[in-house]
Short mmCIF file of C-alpha atoms in Angstrom, two decimals:
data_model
loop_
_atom_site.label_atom_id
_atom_site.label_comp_id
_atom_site.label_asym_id
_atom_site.label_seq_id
_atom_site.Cartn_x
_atom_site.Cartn_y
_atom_site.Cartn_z
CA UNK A 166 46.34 203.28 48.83
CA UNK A 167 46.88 204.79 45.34
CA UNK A 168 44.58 207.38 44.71
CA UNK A 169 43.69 209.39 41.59
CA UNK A 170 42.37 212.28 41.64
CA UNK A 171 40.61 214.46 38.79
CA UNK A 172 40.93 217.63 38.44
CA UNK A 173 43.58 217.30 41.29
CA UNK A 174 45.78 220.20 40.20
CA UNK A 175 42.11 222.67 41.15
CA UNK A 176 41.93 224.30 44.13
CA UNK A 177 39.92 221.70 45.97
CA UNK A 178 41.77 218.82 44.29
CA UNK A 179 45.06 220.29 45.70
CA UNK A 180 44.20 220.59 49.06
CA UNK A 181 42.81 217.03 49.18
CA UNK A 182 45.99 215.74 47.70
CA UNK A 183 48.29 217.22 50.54
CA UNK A 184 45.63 215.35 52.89
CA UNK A 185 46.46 212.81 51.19
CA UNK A 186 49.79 212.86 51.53
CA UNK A 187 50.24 213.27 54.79
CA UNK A 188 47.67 210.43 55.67
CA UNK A 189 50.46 208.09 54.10
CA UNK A 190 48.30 207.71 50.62
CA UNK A 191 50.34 207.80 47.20
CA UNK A 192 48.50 210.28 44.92
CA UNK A 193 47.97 210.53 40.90
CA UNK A 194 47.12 213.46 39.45
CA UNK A 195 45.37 213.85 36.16
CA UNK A 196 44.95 217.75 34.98
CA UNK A 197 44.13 219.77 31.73
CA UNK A 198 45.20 222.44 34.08
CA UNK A 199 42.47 224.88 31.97
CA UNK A 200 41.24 226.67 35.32
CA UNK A 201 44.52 225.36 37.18
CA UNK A 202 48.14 225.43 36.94
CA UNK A 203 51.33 223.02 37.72
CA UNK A 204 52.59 225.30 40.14
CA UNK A 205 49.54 223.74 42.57
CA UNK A 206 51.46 220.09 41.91
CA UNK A 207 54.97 222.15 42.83
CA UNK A 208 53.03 223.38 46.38
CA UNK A 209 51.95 220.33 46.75
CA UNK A 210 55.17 218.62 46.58
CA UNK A 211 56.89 221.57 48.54
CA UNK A 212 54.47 221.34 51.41
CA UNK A 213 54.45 217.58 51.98
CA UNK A 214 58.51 216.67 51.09
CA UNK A 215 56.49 213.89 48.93
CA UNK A 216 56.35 213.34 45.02
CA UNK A 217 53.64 213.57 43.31
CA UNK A 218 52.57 211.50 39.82
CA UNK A 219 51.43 214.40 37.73
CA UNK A 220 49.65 214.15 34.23
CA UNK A 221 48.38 216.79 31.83
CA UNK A 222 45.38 215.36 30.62
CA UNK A 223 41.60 216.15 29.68
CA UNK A 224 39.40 213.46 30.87
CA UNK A 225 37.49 213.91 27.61
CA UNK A 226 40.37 212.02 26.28
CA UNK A 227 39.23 208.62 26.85
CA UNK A 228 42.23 206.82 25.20
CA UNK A 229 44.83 209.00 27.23
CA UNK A 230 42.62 208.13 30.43
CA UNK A 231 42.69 204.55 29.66
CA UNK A 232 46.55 204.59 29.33
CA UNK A 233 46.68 206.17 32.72
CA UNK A 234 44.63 203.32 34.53
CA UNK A 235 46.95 200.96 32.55
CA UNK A 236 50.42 202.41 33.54
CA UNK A 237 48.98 203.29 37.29
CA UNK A 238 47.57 200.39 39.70
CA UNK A 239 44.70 202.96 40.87
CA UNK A 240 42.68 201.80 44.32
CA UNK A 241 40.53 205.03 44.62
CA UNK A 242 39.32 207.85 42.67
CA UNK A 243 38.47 210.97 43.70
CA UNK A 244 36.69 212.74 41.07
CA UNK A 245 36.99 216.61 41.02
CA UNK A 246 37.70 217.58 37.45
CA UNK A 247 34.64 219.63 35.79
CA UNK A 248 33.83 223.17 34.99
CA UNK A 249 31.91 224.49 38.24
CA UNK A 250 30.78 228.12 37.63
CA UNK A 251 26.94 229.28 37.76
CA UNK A 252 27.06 232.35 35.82
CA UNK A 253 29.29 230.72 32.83
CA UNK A 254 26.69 227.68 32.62
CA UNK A 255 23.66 229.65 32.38
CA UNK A 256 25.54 231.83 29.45
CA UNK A 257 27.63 228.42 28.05
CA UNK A 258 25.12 225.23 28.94
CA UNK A 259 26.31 222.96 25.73
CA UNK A 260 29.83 223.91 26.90
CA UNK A 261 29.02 222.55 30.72
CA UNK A 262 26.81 219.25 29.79
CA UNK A 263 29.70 218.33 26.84
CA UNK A 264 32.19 218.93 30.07
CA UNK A 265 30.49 217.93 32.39
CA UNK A 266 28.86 214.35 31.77
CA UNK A 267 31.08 213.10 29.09
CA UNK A 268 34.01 213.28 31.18
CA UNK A 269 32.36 211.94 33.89
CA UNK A 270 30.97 209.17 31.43
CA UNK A 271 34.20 208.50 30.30
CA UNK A 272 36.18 207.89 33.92
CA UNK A 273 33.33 205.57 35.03
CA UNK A 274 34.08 203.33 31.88
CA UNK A 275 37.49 203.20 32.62
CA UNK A 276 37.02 202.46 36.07
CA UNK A 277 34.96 199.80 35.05
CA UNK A 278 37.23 198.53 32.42
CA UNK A 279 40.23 198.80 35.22
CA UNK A 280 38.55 197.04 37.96
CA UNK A 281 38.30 200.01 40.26
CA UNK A 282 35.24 200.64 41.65
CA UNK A 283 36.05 202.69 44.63
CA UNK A 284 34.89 206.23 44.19
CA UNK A 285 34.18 209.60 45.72
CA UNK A 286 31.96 212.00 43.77
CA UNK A 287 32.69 216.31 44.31
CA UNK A 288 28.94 217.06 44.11
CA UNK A 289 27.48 220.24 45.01
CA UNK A 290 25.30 222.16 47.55
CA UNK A 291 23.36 223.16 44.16
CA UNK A 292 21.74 220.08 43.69
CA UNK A 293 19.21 221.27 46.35
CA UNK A 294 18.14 224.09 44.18
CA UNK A 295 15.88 226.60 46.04
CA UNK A 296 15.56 225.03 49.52
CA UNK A 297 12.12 223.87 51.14
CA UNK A 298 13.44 223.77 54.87
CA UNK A 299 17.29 224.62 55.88
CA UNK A 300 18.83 223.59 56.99
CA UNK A 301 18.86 221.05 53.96
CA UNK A 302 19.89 217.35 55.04
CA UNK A 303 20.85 214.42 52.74
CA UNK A 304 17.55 213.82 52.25
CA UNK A 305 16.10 217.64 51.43
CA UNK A 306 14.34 217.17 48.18
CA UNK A 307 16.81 217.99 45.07
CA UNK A 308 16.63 219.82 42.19
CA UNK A 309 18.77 222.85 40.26
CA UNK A 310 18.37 226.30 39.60
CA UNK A 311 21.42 226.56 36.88
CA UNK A 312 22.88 224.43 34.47
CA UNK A 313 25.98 223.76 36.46
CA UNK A 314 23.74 222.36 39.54
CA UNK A 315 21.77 220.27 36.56
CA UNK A 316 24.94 219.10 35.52
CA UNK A 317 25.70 217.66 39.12
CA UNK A 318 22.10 216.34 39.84
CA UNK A 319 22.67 214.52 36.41
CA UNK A 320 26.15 212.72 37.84
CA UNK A 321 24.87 212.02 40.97
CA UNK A 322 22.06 209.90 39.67
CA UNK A 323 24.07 208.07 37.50
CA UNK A 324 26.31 207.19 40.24
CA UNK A 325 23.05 205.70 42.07
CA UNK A 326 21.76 204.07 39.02
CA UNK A 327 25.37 202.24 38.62
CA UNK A 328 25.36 201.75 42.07
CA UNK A 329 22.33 199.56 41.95
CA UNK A 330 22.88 197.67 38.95
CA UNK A 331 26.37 196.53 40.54
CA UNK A 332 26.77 196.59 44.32
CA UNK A 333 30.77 195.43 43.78
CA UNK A 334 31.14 199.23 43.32
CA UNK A 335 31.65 201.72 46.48
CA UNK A 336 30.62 205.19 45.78
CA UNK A 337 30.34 208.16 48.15
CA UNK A 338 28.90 211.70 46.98
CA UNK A 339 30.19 214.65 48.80
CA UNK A 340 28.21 217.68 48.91
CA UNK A 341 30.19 220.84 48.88
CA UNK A 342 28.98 224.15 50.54
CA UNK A 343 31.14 227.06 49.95
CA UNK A 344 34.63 226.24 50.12
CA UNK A 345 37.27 228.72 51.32
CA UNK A 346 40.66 230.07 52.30
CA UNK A 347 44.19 228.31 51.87
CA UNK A 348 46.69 225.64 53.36
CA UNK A 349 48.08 227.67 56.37
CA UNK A 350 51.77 227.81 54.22
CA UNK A 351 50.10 229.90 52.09
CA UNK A 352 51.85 227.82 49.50
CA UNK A 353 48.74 226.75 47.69
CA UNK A 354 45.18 228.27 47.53
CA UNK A 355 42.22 229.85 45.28
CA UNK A 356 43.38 231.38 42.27
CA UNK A 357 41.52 230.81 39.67
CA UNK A 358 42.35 232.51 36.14
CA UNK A 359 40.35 235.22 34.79
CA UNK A 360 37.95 237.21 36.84
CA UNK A 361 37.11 234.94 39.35
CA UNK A 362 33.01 233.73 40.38
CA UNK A 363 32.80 233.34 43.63
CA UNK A 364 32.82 235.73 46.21
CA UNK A 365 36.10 235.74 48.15
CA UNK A 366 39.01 235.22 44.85
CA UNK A 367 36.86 238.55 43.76
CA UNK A 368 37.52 240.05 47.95
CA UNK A 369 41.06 238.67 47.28
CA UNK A 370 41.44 241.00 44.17
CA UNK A 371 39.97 244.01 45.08
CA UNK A 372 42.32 243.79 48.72
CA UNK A 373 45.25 243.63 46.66
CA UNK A 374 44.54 246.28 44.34
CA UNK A 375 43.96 244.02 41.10
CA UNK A 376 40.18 245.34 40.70
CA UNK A 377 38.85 248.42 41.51
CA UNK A 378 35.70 246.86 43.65
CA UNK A 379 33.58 243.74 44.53
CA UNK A 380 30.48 243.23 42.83
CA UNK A 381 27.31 242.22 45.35
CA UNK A 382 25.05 240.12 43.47
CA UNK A 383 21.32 241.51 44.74
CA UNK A 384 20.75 243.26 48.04
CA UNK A 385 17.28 242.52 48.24
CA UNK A 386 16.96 239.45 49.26
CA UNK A 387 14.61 238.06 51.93
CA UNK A 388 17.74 238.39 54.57
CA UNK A 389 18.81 240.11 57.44
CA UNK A 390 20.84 242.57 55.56
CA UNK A 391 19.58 241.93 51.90
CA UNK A 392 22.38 239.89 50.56
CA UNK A 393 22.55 235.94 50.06
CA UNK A 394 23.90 233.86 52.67
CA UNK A 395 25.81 230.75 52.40
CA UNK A 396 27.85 228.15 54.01
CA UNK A 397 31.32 228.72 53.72
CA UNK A 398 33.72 225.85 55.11
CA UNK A 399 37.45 226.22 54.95
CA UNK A 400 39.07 224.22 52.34
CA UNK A 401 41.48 222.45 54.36
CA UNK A 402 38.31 221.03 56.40
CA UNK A 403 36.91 219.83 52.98
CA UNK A 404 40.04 217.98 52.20
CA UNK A 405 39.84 216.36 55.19
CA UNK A 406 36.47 215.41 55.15
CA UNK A 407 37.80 213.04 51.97
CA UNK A 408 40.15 211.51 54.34
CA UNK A 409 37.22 210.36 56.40
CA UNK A 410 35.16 209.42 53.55
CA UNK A 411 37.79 207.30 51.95
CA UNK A 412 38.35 205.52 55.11
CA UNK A 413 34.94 204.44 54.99
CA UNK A 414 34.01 204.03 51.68
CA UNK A 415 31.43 201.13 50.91
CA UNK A 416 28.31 200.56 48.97
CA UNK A 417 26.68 204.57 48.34
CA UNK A 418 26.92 207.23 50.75
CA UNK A 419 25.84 210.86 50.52
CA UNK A 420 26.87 213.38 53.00
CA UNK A 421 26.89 217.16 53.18
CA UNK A 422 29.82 218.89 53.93
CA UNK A 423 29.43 222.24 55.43
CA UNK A 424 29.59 224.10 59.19
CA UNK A 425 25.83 224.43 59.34
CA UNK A 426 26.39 228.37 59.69
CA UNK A 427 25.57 230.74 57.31
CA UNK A 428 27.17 234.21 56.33
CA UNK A 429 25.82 236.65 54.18
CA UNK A 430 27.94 238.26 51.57
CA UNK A 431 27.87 241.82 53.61
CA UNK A 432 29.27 239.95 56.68
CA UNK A 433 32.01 238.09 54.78
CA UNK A 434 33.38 241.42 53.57
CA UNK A 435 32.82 242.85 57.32
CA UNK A 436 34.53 240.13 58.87
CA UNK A 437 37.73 239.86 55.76
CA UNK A 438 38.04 243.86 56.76
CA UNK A 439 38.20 243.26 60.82
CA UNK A 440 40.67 240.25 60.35
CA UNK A 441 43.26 241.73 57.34
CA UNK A 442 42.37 245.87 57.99
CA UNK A 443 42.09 246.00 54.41
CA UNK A 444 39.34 247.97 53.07
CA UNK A 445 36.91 245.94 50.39
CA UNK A 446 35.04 249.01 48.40
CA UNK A 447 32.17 247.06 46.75
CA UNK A 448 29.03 247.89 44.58
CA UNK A 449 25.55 246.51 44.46
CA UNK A 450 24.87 244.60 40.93
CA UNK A 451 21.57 242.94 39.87
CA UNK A 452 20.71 239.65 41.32
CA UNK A 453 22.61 237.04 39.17
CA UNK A 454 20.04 234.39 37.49
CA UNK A 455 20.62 230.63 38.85
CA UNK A 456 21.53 231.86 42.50
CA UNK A 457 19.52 230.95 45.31
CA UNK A 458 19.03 233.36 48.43
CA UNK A 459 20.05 231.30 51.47
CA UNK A 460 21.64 227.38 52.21
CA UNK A 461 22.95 226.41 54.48
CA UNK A 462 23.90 222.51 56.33
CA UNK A 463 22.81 220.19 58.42
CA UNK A 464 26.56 218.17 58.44
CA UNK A 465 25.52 215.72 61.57
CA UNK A 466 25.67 212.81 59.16
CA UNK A 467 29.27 213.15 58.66
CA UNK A 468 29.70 214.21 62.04
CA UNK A 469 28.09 210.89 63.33
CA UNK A 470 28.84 208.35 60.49
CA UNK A 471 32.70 209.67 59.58
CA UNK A 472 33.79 211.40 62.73
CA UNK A 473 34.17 214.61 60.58
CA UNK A 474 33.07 218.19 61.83
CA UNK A 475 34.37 221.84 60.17
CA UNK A 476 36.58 223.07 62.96
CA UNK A 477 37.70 226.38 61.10
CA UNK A 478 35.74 229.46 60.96
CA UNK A 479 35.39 232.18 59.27
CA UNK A 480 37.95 234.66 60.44
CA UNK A 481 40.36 231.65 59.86
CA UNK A 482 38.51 231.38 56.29
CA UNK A 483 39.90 235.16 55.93
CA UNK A 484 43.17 234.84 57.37
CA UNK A 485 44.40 232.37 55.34
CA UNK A 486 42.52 233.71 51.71
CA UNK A 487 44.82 236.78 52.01
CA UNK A 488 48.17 234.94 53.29
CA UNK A 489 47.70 233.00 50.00
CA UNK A 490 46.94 235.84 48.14
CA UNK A 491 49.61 237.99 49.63
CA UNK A 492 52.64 234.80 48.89
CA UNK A 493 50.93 235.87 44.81
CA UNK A 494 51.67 239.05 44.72
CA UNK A 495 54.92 239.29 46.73
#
């Protein structure tokens, strides 16, 4: 199959695509490469021995998109472009619901237009907001504490309400937990440009001497040790967890990807230390608005409906986060 992908340039996008590859898919690429770079497209190509189709373009840019569809005969989408960080969208939310749902807008009207109705959706672990019960299935209510997770809740139902007005369409949603580390070639990985939001790009830094020390977002949580917990699941697990979805892709389907384990900030910095022996000096920093304490996964769905299961954890998760980051500053 001939699969576009999104935002396929980004970290997760990247990592999917070298799935990809090596399943024996062809892959498109469509990037604005504003949080990404073409060097990702280079690893990609370098790990696999495969070319990639590669274009620079904002999906914002109907017209451009259109052209794409036209000159490629596209099977599958895979639909990862969109700005994804909490902190900016609570300070920026015009910026993330122009981003956000217009581009989003915009792809499924070219699909449409194109005659491709296969899809798979990067949602988000936000769109279950501050959790009743964990760990939080499929069917845990849903709601958002930021305008990034609004932003996703906001896609997700217009995927259902297309869904339902046209059953020729096949549409899967994918909900991400906290995705980590780096192919083991260290080739490609996290690197996002400026100071980073999540946790372990900032760990990444501060081990290699780039910042002086890791903020900790609240230490008085309603947790073992004070800090928020979350499901991390290494990247390359992710990817193929898109394998396995596209492989089974018909009518809607919603399934959590995660490990069902959760880590607290305090223990990912314990464990990064024990695995690299470099020392993370970090501070404690107000709580940041739009986070919630603890989520975690119940993945069985994916286990039992696409054969899928995380088998990485997170020492591996550390391992390869500072190969990568080491191959950057060598």
């Amino acid at each position: 199959m001939k699969i576009l992908l999104t935002g396929g340039a980004g970290y997760i996008g990247s990592h999917t695509a070298t799935e990809l590859l090596r399943s024996g898919h062809r892959v498109v690429i469509v990037d604005n490469l504003s949080n990404s770079s073409i060097d990702s497209v280079r690893g990609i190509e370098q790990i696999t021995g495969q070319k990639v189709i590669f274009y620079e373009c904002d999906i914002l840019d109907m017209s451009a998109l259109s052209n794409i569809f036209r000159d490629q005969k596209i099977d599958a989408v895979m639909h990862f472009a969109g700005l994804k960080a909490v902190g900016e969208s609570v300070a920026s939310p015009l910026l993330y619901y122009r981003n956000n749902l217009i581009s989003t807008l915009n792809l499924l009207k070219t699909m449409q237009d194109a005659d491709c109705r296969n899809l798979i959706f990067s949602s988000s672990a936000t769109v279950y907001g501050m959790p009743e019960t964990l760990p939080v299935t499929e069917d845990s209510p849903l709601s958002a504490l930021n305008p990034y997770g609004y932003t996703k809740l906001v896609q997700e139902n217009m995927l259902r309400d297309i869904w339902a007005a046209d059953n020729g369409w096949n549409i899967t949603l994918l909900r991400y937990f906290n995705p980590v580390g780096a192919d083991e070639s260290g080739i490609i990985g996290e690197n996002p440009r400026g100071i980073p939001n999540n946790l372990f790009p900032f760990i990444m830094r501060v081990a290699a001497g780039q910042l002086e020390q890791l903020g900790v977002f609240g230490d008085d949580y309603g947790t073992p040790d004070g800090t928020a917990i979350r499901d991390y699941i290494h990247v390359a697990d992710l990817a193929k967890g898109h394998i396995k979805a596209l492989e089974r892709i018909g009518g809607l389907s919603i399934y959590n990807l995660g490990t069902g384990r959760g880590y607290s900030v305090l223990e990912c910095i314990r464990m990064f230390e024990k695995v690299t022996g470099q020392k993370i000096p970090f501070a404690i920093k107000p709580r940041r608005a739009g986070d919630a304490p603890i989520i975690y996964a119940n993945p069985s769905k994916a286990v039992t409906e696409l054969d899928w299961r995380a088998e990485k954890d997170l020492s591996d998760m550390c391992r390869d986060s500072w190969n990568f980051q080491n191959k950057i500053i060598s």
